[in-house]
Structures are given as structure tokens and as C-alpha cells.
Short mmCIF file of C-alpha atoms in Angstrom, two decimals:
data_model
loop_
_atom_site.label_atom_id
_atom_site.label_comp_id
_atom_site.label_asym_id
_atom_site.label_seq_id
_atom_site.Cartn_x
_atom_site.Cartn_y
_atom_site.Cartn_z
CA MET A 1 0.00 0.00 0.00
CA GLY A 2 2.95 2.31 0.40
CA ALA A 3 3.19 5.39 2.54
CA SER A 4 0.27 7.52 3.60
CA MET A 5 -0.83 10.23 1.20
CA THR A 6 -1.54 13.77 2.43
CA MET A 7 -4.19 15.05 0.05
CA GLN A 8 -4.99 18.44 -1.42
CA LYS A 9 -8.58 19.58 -1.92
CA GLY A 10 -10.07 17.96 -5.02
CA THR A 11 -7.53 15.14 -5.31
CA ASN A 12 -8.40 11.47 -5.08
CA VAL A 13 -6.73 8.22 -4.12
CA ALA A 14 -7.54 4.53 -4.58
CA VAL A 15 -8.81 2.68 -1.52
CA PRO A 16 -7.25 -0.80 -1.56
CA ALA A 17 -8.75 -2.10 1.70
CA GLN A 18 -12.03 -4.03 1.99
CA THR A 19 -12.83 -2.18 5.22
CA VAL A 20 -11.68 1.30 6.21
CA ARG A 21 -11.87 3.32 9.37
CA VAL A 22 -12.62 6.97 8.63
CA GLU A 23 -11.30 9.09 11.49
CA LEU A 24 -12.33 12.69 11.89
CA GLY A 25 -9.77 14.42 14.12
CA TRP A 26 -9.29 17.80 15.79
CA SER A 27 -7.65 19.42 18.81
CA ALA A 28 -9.72 19.98 21.94
CA SER A 29 -9.18 23.24 23.80
CA PRO A 30 -11.34 25.61 25.87
CA GLY A 31 -14.03 27.19 23.70
CA THR A 32 -13.75 24.59 20.93
CA PRO A 33 -17.15 23.39 19.66
CA ASP A 34 -17.94 19.70 19.87
CA VAL A 35 -17.44 18.05 16.47
CA ASP A 36 -19.37 15.06 15.11
CA ALA A 37 -18.72 12.75 12.16
CA SER A 38 -21.51 11.52 9.92
CA ALA A 39 -21.97 9.75 6.59
CA LEU A 40 -24.59 9.81 3.85
CA LEU A 41 -25.00 6.83 1.53
CA LEU A 42 -26.05 8.14 -1.87
CA VAL A 43 -27.62 6.88 -5.08
CA SER A 44 -27.04 9.37 -7.93
CA GLY A 45 -26.43 12.20 -5.51
CA LYS A 46 -29.31 11.65 -3.06
CA VAL A 47 -30.23 9.37 -0.19
CA ARG A 48 -33.01 6.86 -0.83
CA SER A 49 -34.51 7.55 2.59
CA ASP A 50 -33.51 8.94 5.97
CA ALA A 51 -32.16 5.47 6.80
CA ASP A 52 -29.17 6.25 4.53
CA PHE A 53 -27.90 8.82 7.06
CA VAL A 54 -25.43 7.45 9.63
CA PHE A 55 -24.62 9.70 12.60
CA TYR A 56 -24.68 9.84 16.40
CA ASN A 57 -28.45 9.29 16.69
CA GLN A 58 -28.55 6.62 13.96
CA PRO A 59 -25.21 4.87 14.41
CA ALA A 60 -25.49 1.93 12.01
CA HIS A 61 -26.78 1.51 8.48
CA ALA A 62 -29.21 -1.37 8.04
CA SER A 63 -26.82 -3.07 5.61
CA GLY A 64 -23.99 -2.96 8.15
CA ALA A 65 -21.81 -1.23 5.57
CA VAL A 66 -21.35 1.98 7.56
CA ARG A 67 -21.19 2.36 11.33
CA HIS A 68 -20.62 5.37 13.55
CA GLU A 69 -18.11 4.16 16.13
CA GLY A 70 -17.89 7.24 18.32
CA LYS A 71 -15.33 9.48 19.96
CA ARG A 72 -12.02 8.86 21.66
CA THR A 73 -9.77 11.36 23.41
CA ALA A 74 -6.02 11.15 23.83
CA GLY A 75 -4.60 14.21 25.52
CA GLU A 76 -5.79 17.19 23.47
CA SER A 77 -6.47 15.09 20.38
CA VAL A 78 -10.05 13.97 19.75
CA THR A 79 -11.30 11.59 17.05
CA ASP A 80 -14.80 10.61 15.95
CA ALA A 81 -14.78 7.53 13.75
CA LEU A 82 -16.83 5.75 11.10
CA THR A 83 -16.22 2.24 9.81
CA VAL A 84 -17.01 1.46 6.17
CA ASP A 85 -17.22 -2.17 5.02
CA PHE A 86 -17.30 -2.24 1.23
CA ALA A 87 -18.14 -5.94 1.15
CA ARG A 88 -21.49 -5.14 2.79
CA MET A 89 -22.23 -2.08 0.67
CA GLU A 90 -25.40 -2.43 -1.39
CA PRO A 91 -24.55 -2.43 -5.11
CA VAL A 92 -26.84 0.53 -5.79
CA ILE A 93 -24.83 2.81 -3.47
CA ASP A 94 -22.25 4.70 -5.53
CA ARG A 95 -21.07 7.34 -3.09
CA VAL A 96 -20.58 7.83 0.66
CA VAL A 97 -20.20 11.44 1.80
CA VAL A 98 -18.10 11.95 4.93
CA ALA A 99 -19.27 15.01 6.84
CA ALA A 100 -18.36 16.93 9.99
CA SER A 101 -20.65 19.19 12.00
CA ALA A 102 -19.84 21.63 14.81
CA ASP A 103 -22.07 21.82 17.86
CA GLY A 104 -21.80 25.08 19.78
CA GLY A 105 -19.79 27.22 17.39
CA SER A 106 -18.21 27.42 13.94
CA PHE A 107 -15.30 25.52 12.46
CA GLY A 108 -13.23 28.70 12.56
CA ARG A 109 -12.77 27.89 16.27
CA VAL A 110 -11.68 24.28 15.60
CA THR A 111 -7.96 23.68 15.18
CA GLY A 112 -6.33 20.70 13.53
CA LEU A 113 -9.44 19.52 11.68
CA ASN A 114 -8.56 16.54 9.51
CA VAL A 115 -9.94 13.32 8.11
CA ARG A 116 -7.88 10.21 7.56
CA LEU A 117 -8.51 6.75 6.18
CA VAL A 118 -7.00 3.86 8.10
CA ASP A 119 -6.83 0.18 7.20
CA PRO A 120 -8.04 -1.49 10.42
CA ALA A 121 -6.37 -4.76 9.41
CA ASN A 122 -2.88 -3.36 10.01
CA GLY A 123 -3.39 0.19 11.30
CA SER A 124 -1.76 1.78 8.26
CA GLU A 125 -2.91 5.19 7.10
CA ILE A 126 -4.19 5.16 3.51
CA ALA A 127 -4.81 8.87 3.11
CA ARG A 128 -5.13 12.10 5.08
CA PHE A 129 -6.76 15.44 4.33
CA GLU A 130 -6.34 18.51 6.52
CA SER A 131 -8.90 21.30 6.42
CA THR A 132 -7.20 24.62 7.22
CA ASP A 133 -9.39 27.39 5.75
CA ALA A 134 -12.56 27.17 7.88
CA THR A 135 -14.18 30.39 9.12
CA VAL A 136 -17.94 30.67 9.73
CA GLU A 137 -18.93 27.18 8.55
CA THR A 138 -20.89 24.93 10.92
CA ALA A 139 -20.75 21.80 8.74
CA PHE A 140 -18.26 20.38 6.25
CA ILE A 141 -18.11 17.74 3.59
CA LEU A 142 -14.55 16.67 4.25
CA GLY A 143 -14.41 13.87 1.74
CA GLU A 144 -16.29 11.22 -0.18
CA LEU A 145 -15.84 7.58 -0.99
CA TYR A 146 -17.08 6.87 -4.50
CA LEU A 147 -17.30 3.94 -6.87
CA ARG A 148 -15.42 4.20 -10.17
CA GLN A 149 -15.22 1.27 -12.59
CA GLY A 150 -15.90 -1.24 -9.85
CA ALA A 151 -13.29 0.14 -7.43
CA TRP A 152 -13.69 2.49 -4.49
CA LYS A 153 -11.76 5.74 -4.30
CA PHE A 154 -11.59 8.61 -1.83
CA ARG A 155 -11.72 12.28 -2.78
CA ALA A 156 -10.78 15.21 -0.52
CA VAL A 157 -13.59 17.77 -0.73
CA GLY A 158 -13.42 20.42 2.02
CA GLN A 159 -16.78 22.04 1.25
CA GLY A 160 -18.31 24.18 4.01
CA TYR A 161 -21.92 24.88 4.93
CA GLY A 162 -23.25 27.77 7.01
CA THR A 163 -26.46 25.95 7.88
CA GLY A 164 -25.08 23.17 10.07
CA LEU A 165 -25.68 19.45 9.84
CA ALA A 166 -29.39 20.04 9.20
CA GLY A 167 -28.69 22.14 6.11
CA LEU A 168 -26.12 19.71 4.76
CA ALA A 169 -28.33 16.67 5.34
CA THR A 170 -31.37 18.40 3.81
CA ASP A 171 -29.39 19.07 0.62
CA PHE A 172 -28.98 15.34 0.13
CA GLY A 173 -32.65 14.52 0.72
CA ILE A 174 -32.81 13.95 4.48
CA SER A 175 -35.95 15.14 6.25
CA VAL A 176 -34.90 16.72 9.52
CA ASP A 177 -36.98 17.16 12.65
CA GLU A 178 -35.54 19.94 14.81
CA PRO A 179 -38.26 20.84 17.32
CA GLN A 180 -35.96 22.91 19.52
CA GLN A 181 -34.64 24.97 16.61
CA PRO A 182 -37.58 25.22 14.17
CA GLN A 183 -36.25 28.07 12.07
CA ALA A 184 -32.48 27.72 12.41
CA PRO A 185 -31.59 25.04 9.81
CA GLN A 186 -33.72 26.22 6.88
CA GLN A 187 -34.15 29.92 7.57
CA ALA A 188 -30.77 31.03 8.87
CA PRO A 189 -29.60 31.86 5.36
CA ALA A 190 -26.52 33.91 6.37
CA PRO A 191 -26.49 35.57 2.91
CA GLN A 192 -22.78 36.15 2.99
CA GLN A 193 -22.22 32.42 3.65
CA ALA A 194 -24.88 30.63 1.64
CA PRO A 195 -23.91 31.51 -1.96
CA PRO A 196 -20.35 30.08 -1.83
CA ALA A 197 -21.51 27.09 0.21
CA ARG A 198 -23.90 25.72 -2.42
CA PRO A 199 -22.30 25.65 -5.86
CA ALA A 200 -18.89 24.41 -4.79
CA PRO A 201 -19.73 20.71 -4.26
CA SER A 202 -20.18 20.23 -8.01
CA ALA A 203 -16.49 20.89 -8.50
CA PHE A 204 -15.52 17.87 -6.47
CA VAL A 205 -18.27 15.27 -6.80
CA THR A 206 -18.14 12.30 -9.14
CA PRO A 207 -19.61 12.87 -12.60
CA GLN A 208 -22.71 10.81 -11.96
CA ALA A 209 -23.34 12.76 -8.75
CA VAL A 210 -23.07 16.26 -10.25
CA PRO A 211 -26.83 17.02 -10.39
CA VAL A 212 -27.30 17.45 -6.65
CA PRO A 213 -29.94 20.25 -6.81
CA PRO A 214 -32.36 18.53 -9.26
CA PRO A 215 -34.64 15.81 -7.92
CA ALA A 216 -32.96 12.43 -7.74
CA PRO A 217 -34.52 8.99 -8.08
CA PRO A 218 -35.90 7.83 -4.73
CA VAL A 219 -35.10 4.14 -4.47
CA ALA A 220 -36.08 3.27 -0.92
CA PRO A 221 -39.36 4.29 0.74
CA PRO A 222 -39.15 7.34 2.99
CA ALA A 223 -38.56 6.78 6.69
CA ALA A 224 -41.61 6.91 8.95
CA GLN A 225 -40.31 9.89 10.94
CA PRO A 226 -37.80 12.64 10.26
CA VAL A 227 -34.40 12.14 11.83
CA ARG A 228 -33.60 14.02 15.02
CA LEU A 229 -30.31 15.84 15.16
CA THR A 230 -30.68 16.89 18.78
CA LYS A 231 -28.33 15.48 21.40
CA VAL A 232 -29.05 15.37 25.10
CA THR A 233 -26.24 15.97 27.58
CA LEU A 234 -27.15 15.42 31.21
CA THR A 235 -25.54 17.70 33.79
CA LYS A 236 -25.90 18.48 37.48
CA GLU A 237 -28.29 21.26 36.53
CA THR A 238 -30.39 19.09 34.16
CA PRO A 239 -29.77 15.54 35.39
CA SER A 240 -32.76 13.65 33.94
CA VAL A 241 -34.62 13.16 30.69
CA SER A 242 -37.63 11.21 29.44
CA LEU A 243 -36.79 8.57 26.85
CA ALA A 244 -40.21 9.04 25.23
CA LYS A 245 -39.59 12.76 24.71
CA GLN A 246 -36.38 11.85 22.86
CA GLY A 247 -38.13 9.28 20.68
CA GLY A 248 -36.60 6.31 22.50
CA THR A 249 -39.71 4.22 23.03
CA SER A 250 -38.83 0.87 21.45
CA GLY A 251 -36.00 -1.30 20.24
CA ALA A 252 -32.59 -1.59 21.83
CA LEU A 253 -31.15 0.99 24.20
CA ARG A 254 -27.37 0.66 24.01
CA VAL A 255 -25.39 1.86 27.01
CA ASN A 256 -21.68 2.44 26.41
CA LEU A 257 -18.91 3.32 28.84
CA ASN A 258 -15.61 4.48 27.45
CA TRP A 259 -12.68 5.93 29.29
CA GLU A 260 -9.12 7.16 29.09
CA VAL A 261 -6.48 7.36 31.78
CA ARG A 262 -5.48 11.02 32.19
CA LYS A 263 -2.21 9.96 33.70
CA GLN A 264 -0.83 6.77 35.14
CA PHE A 265 -2.46 5.42 38.23
CA LYS A 266 0.32 5.30 40.81
CA SER A 267 0.84 3.47 44.04
CA TRP A 268 3.66 4.95 46.05
CA GLY A 269 5.65 2.66 48.30
CA ALA A 270 5.95 4.38 51.67
CA LYS A 271 9.62 3.54 52.08
CA LEU A 272 10.93 3.00 48.57
CA GLY A 273 9.17 5.96 46.98
CA ARG A 274 8.79 4.11 43.70
CA ALA A 275 5.89 4.73 41.32
CA VAL A 276 4.27 1.59 40.07
CA ALA A 277 2.18 2.16 36.95
CA MET A 278 -1.10 0.33 37.24
CA HIS A 279 -3.02 1.49 34.20
CA ALA A 280 -1.90 -1.24 31.79
CA ASP A 281 -4.13 -3.85 33.41
CA LEU A 282 -7.00 -1.54 34.28
CA ASP A 283 -10.23 -3.55 34.12
CA LEU A 284 -13.54 -1.74 34.57
CA ASP A 285 -16.79 -3.68 34.65
CA LEU A 286 -20.09 -2.22 33.50
CA CYS A 287 -22.96 -3.70 35.53
CA ALA A 288 -26.67 -3.21 36.18
CA LEU A 289 -28.98 -3.86 39.09
CA TYR A 290 -32.54 -4.48 37.94
CA GLU A 291 -35.96 -4.71 39.52
CA LEU A 292 -38.91 -5.91 37.43
CA THR A 293 -42.56 -5.02 37.94
CA ASP A 294 -43.23 -8.54 39.29
CA GLY A 295 -40.81 -7.79 42.15
CA SER A 296 -37.92 -9.96 40.95
CA LYS A 297 -34.46 -8.45 41.33
CA GLY A 298 -30.97 -9.30 40.19
CA VAL A 299 -27.70 -8.12 38.76
CA VAL A 300 -26.21 -8.18 35.26
CA GLN A 301 -22.40 -8.37 35.36
CA SER A 302 -19.46 -10.39 34.07
CA LEU A 303 -18.75 -11.73 37.56
CA GLY A 304 -20.38 -15.14 37.78
CA ASN A 305 -21.18 -14.91 34.04
CA ALA A 306 -24.45 -13.14 34.86
CA PHE A 307 -24.70 -11.57 31.40
CA GLY A 308 -28.50 -11.35 31.36
CA SER A 309 -30.80 -11.69 28.36
CA LEU A 310 -32.67 -9.44 25.93
CA ASP A 311 -35.59 -11.69 24.97
CA ARG A 312 -36.51 -12.87 28.44
CA PRO A 313 -36.18 -11.42 31.93
CA PRO A 314 -34.33 -9.28 32.87
CA TYR A 315 -34.39 -7.81 29.31
CA VAL A 316 -30.91 -6.43 29.99
CA LEU A 317 -27.79 -7.89 28.36
CA LEU A 318 -24.10 -7.25 28.99
CA ASP A 319 -22.33 -7.53 25.64
CA GLY A 320 -18.90 -8.45 26.92
CA ASP A 321 -15.90 -7.47 28.98
CA ASP A 322 -13.43 -4.96 27.56
CA ARG A 323 -10.18 -3.72 29.08
CA THR A 324 -9.30 -0.94 26.67
CA GLY A 325 -12.03 1.64 27.10
CA ALA A 326 -12.41 1.84 23.32
CA LEU A 327 -15.81 3.06 22.21
CA SER A 328 -15.73 0.83 19.12
CA THR A 329 -15.95 -2.17 21.42
CA GLY A 330 -15.89 -0.84 24.96
CA GLU A 331 -18.13 -1.88 27.80
CA ASN A 332 -21.60 -2.17 26.33
CA LEU A 333 -24.89 -3.05 27.92
CA THR A 334 -28.24 -3.24 26.10
CA VAL A 335 -31.78 -2.75 27.45
CA ASN A 336 -34.74 -4.08 25.43
CA LEU A 337 -37.21 -1.17 25.34
CA ASP A 338 -39.84 -3.39 23.74
CA HIS A 339 -40.30 -4.80 27.26
CA LYS A 340 -40.00 -1.49 29.10
CA GLY A 341 -43.35 -2.12 30.77
CA ARG A 342 -41.78 -5.03 32.67
CA LEU A 343 -38.96 -2.87 34.06
CA ARG A 344 -39.46 -1.03 37.34
CA ARG A 345 -35.93 0.33 37.67
CA VAL A 346 -32.44 -0.34 36.35
CA LEU A 347 -29.31 1.07 37.97
CA ILE A 348 -26.27 1.11 35.72
CA PHE A 349 -22.96 1.19 37.57
CA VAL A 350 -19.28 0.50 37.06
CA THR A 351 -16.73 -1.20 39.29
CA ILE A 352 -12.95 -1.42 39.21
CA TYR A 353 -12.21 -5.12 38.96
CA GLU A 354 -8.45 -4.68 38.97
CA GLY A 355 -5.69 -2.29 37.96
CA ALA A 356 -6.42 0.72 40.16
CA ARG A 357 -7.46 1.65 43.67
CA SER A 358 -9.88 4.40 42.66
CA PHE A 359 -11.40 6.26 39.73
CA ALA A 360 -9.04 9.20 40.24
CA ASP A 361 -7.38 10.41 37.00
CA LEU A 362 -9.92 8.53 34.93
CA HIS A 363 -11.93 10.42 32.35
CA ALA A 364 -15.09 8.46 31.50
CA THR A 365 -18.08 9.18 29.29
CA VAL A 366 -21.43 7.39 29.39
CA THR A 367 -23.60 7.27 26.27
CA LEU A 368 -27.15 5.89 26.13
CA GLN A 369 -28.15 5.41 22.50
CA PRO A 370 -31.78 4.46 21.82
CA GLN A 371 -32.42 2.59 18.61
CA ASN A 372 -34.89 5.36 17.82
CA GLY A 373 -34.33 8.88 19.08
CA ALA A 374 -31.64 11.13 20.40
CA ALA A 375 -28.48 9.98 22.13
CA ILE A 376 -28.08 10.80 25.81
CA ASP A 377 -24.60 11.30 27.18
CA PHE A 378 -22.76 12.66 30.16
CA SER A 379 -19.28 12.73 31.62
CA LEU A 380 -18.29 11.65 35.09
CA ASP A 381 -17.08 14.27 37.52
CA GLU A 382 -13.53 14.14 38.77
CA CYS A 383 -13.16 11.52 41.48
CA THR A 384 -11.67 12.89 44.71
CA VAL A 385 -12.41 9.93 47.03
CA PRO A 386 -10.93 6.39 47.11
CA SER A 387 -13.88 4.99 45.17
CA THR A 388 -13.99 1.60 43.43
CA VAL A 389 -17.66 1.71 42.43
CA CYS A 390 -19.63 4.45 40.70
CA ALA A 391 -23.36 4.67 40.09
CA LEU A 392 -23.76 5.96 36.52
CA ALA A 393 -27.44 6.22 35.64
CA LEU A 394 -30.80 5.22 37.12
CA ILE A 395 -33.56 4.28 34.69
CA THR A 396 -37.03 4.26 36.28
CA ASN A 397 -40.47 3.40 34.98
CA ASP A 398 -42.53 6.58 35.24
CA GLY A 399 -46.10 5.69 34.27
CA GLY A 400 -45.03 3.63 31.27
CA ASP A 401 -42.30 6.06 30.22
CA LEU A 402 -38.68 5.50 31.20
CA THR A 403 -36.75 8.35 32.79
CA VAL A 404 -32.95 8.42 32.67
CA GLN A 405 -31.34 10.08 35.67
CA ARG A 406 -27.64 10.98 35.70
CA GLU A 407 -26.14 9.72 38.97
CA ALA A 408 -22.33 10.03 38.52
CA ARG A 409 -22.03 9.08 42.18
CA TYR A 410 -18.75 7.71 43.52
CA LEU A 411 -19.10 5.34 46.47
CA VAL A 412 -16.40 4.17 48.88
CA PRO A 413 -16.90 0.58 50.12
CA GLN A 414 -16.20 -0.09 53.77
CA ARG A 415 -13.41 -2.54 54.53
CA GLY A 416 -14.45 -6.05 53.59
CA VAL A 417 -17.61 -4.91 51.76
CA SER A 418 -17.83 -5.58 48.01
CA PRO A 419 -18.63 -2.81 45.49
CA GLN A 420 -21.88 -4.62 44.65
CA ARG A 421 -23.03 -4.69 48.28
CA THR A 422 -22.05 -1.05 48.61
CA ILE A 423 -24.19 0.08 45.69
CA ASP A 424 -27.06 -2.17 46.79
CA ALA A 425 -27.06 -0.50 50.21
CA ALA A 426 -26.91 3.00 48.74
CA TYR A 427 -29.95 2.43 46.52
CA GLY A 428 -31.94 0.07 48.74
CA TRP A 429 -32.05 -2.91 46.39
CA GLY A 430 -32.10 -5.46 49.24
CA MET A 431 -30.35 -8.44 47.62
CA ASN A 432 -28.30 -11.26 49.12
CA TRP A 433 -24.75 -11.37 47.78
CA THR A 434 -22.26 -14.22 47.48
CA PRO A 435 -18.64 -14.06 46.22
CA GLY A 436 -18.24 -14.35 42.43
CA ARG A 437 -15.43 -14.43 39.89
CA LYS A 438 -14.88 -14.18 36.17
#
């Protein structure tokens, strides 16, 4: 494959890999807007339906060809990633647009914005494009994967929009539901921004995709509801949200915990004064206490292989045990919202199984992604106590609707008391506990 290619706007490169990881990267600093990656799967320049839009609220295409993997932070560098599997791409799809949107400001305040293609099989970089001329734009088409004579290629685009993700998505045929900002996407024309933002894509798209403005052939039926671009971030000031109000009333609710170690966990020997790095074997376990409407209670955790089940009680499933904190795999737990009427309450918590004595110096983010509706996320506060168990979120049945409450509560077990017993006592679950292992 040779060395990585740093691309100029308008240039293209062959994509030799069957699967690629598309990483959107930027530098995080105070005042920098949050940036999100998204992808649109196109047929002759348009989506067939809203289902062809892959982003934070709709993280996987039905074909499995494109997935939104999520964000990772390493120091001041942040990445938001998409995975594209060409083997699963439907033959009718001839173009995948890779877009970036800024939440809370313009791209003129984002430094180091770039997109790179990586071969996940060996970690090699196939291509890289750096966007350096952003000013007032709130969305960008950074690049596009397109089919040419049976082979996939990548083109660096660098086309800005002044109308945000909603304006960009609408241009490709997405119907957007923005109840909290009814006039912003369509009617914030920003005359000085709009004219250059529209005609430029035709200079960089593939020949068959040039007619973007004219109506394009709809292949798939339209989605039942417009997509929601809103995100919900829970804070101390606004700690809870109704799932129904966010459209999350059915299907799978995916709970993800990802983390990074800000600096090495250290255990100082009182006499020797040596620092022993403990982060390499850090093992966090995502768990859930549940109580059903019939009064039955239990725990879902990797200890004792109590992984739960989606199709039968407790309707909560732990996907696996991960030691890296990577969002692409990570610690994932799924709640079956089709049986939400059977759930009385679910407490999602995390324990340190090994590798550290507390959550200090750990930066963790919790994301609850309903199959339908807006994502809900929050960060954990800095840990200042010797805690080995943290209550993350409490989901309660509120008259048939489920309410998600941010807990972010660090607990300190008493000597000889397990993290599970500690969290049980704090929330009054009233279970009998026996030692377990994994």
C-alpha cells in the first residue's frame, strides 16, 4: 500500500482495503465546539430515505456497511470515527459522503481539523486530508468515498456549509426534525455564507453525482419519521430526561462506557518511593442492578457470568468485557425497550475489577443510545475519594415512560464490603450477595 498520502482539496486516491476506518480528528481546547462525524449513503447524488444517514443518533446503516463508532480522546487530540465495510455495501450505493458538524460554534474555532482513512487490518494510514481554511462554517463535507469502474476511491472535498448538519443533510434529501430549533436550519440563510456554500460541491463530486440540486430517483421508501439531530447531555443542573420525549420508546437501548487514563495510576511505596504504573491492566466492569414489575431483582455483570438476556427477563444484556475503554468495542450493555413495561428500575454502575485503587485520573463518558431517538450522554465528575464503584445512571419506569437520571455518584466501600453490596445498600435494592469471579 505504500506510505500515507496527504491530500490536497479535489484530489483522489484509490482505496485498496475491503474495510476502512474513517477518522475525523481535531484538537480539543477551551471554547472549541464539539465536532461530530456523519456519513450519507447516496444513489445518484441523493439518499433513498432517511435510513441512509449514519450519525450519532442513527449509528449503524441497516446493511452494516457503515457504522458510527464514536469518539475517543487522547490528551488534546479527539477523534470521531466511522467504519465502512465495502463488502457489505449495497450495489446501488455509488457514493458515501463523509461530513463533519460543529455543535456550539463554527469551524473557525476548531484547530487541527482533519480526516484520515486507516486500514483497520494493520493500522496503516491510507490517506489524510487537513482542512485549514474554515471560518464561519458549521458543517463540512470533508471527503467522499465513490465507486469508479468497480473500485472504491476517496476524494478530498473540504466544502463548508453555514447551515449546520441540518442544512447539509437536507441538501442530500434527508428530512430533519428539529423541534428545539424550528427556524435555524432552513431559515438562517446567512447571505454572505450561503452563496459560496452551495455551488462548490459540483467541483468535487463524481460525474454521476453532479446534479445534486435537481430531484434524484428515490429508491427506498421514505422513513416513517424525520431524523432528530438533537443530542441530550445530562448535567448536574439538568440531570434527567424522558426517553419518550427523545423518541426512544422501542428497540434496543445501548449503554456504552468508554474511558481514558489522564495519567498513570500510581501506588507509592511508603519507604521505597517508587511509582508503580497500574493502568496497563486496568479492568472496569459495567454492571446493572434491575428490579422488574413482578418484584424480581438481580444483577447483570461479568462476575459469575451473569450476562442477562434481551428476549426474556431481565431484558438487559451485557455484551462483553473490555479492558481498553475503546468506544468501538468498549463496555456495552443493552436494554430491550420493547419490554419497558416489565422494568421497574435499572441502575447502571461501574466497578474497578483490577488495575487501580480508585477512579481518580480517569476520564469516563457514558452514552445511552436508543435505537430510535436522540443519544443521551454525560461525563463523570472528577473523582476525589478512594472509590472503586460508581453509580452511573438510574432508569425508572414513570407511568409507562422511562426516565434516565444521571447519577455520577462515587461510592467508597467499607473494609471487607464488596462494590456490589455497597451500591445495593446506597440504593436500597435489598439483595443477598455471594462471592463471584470471572
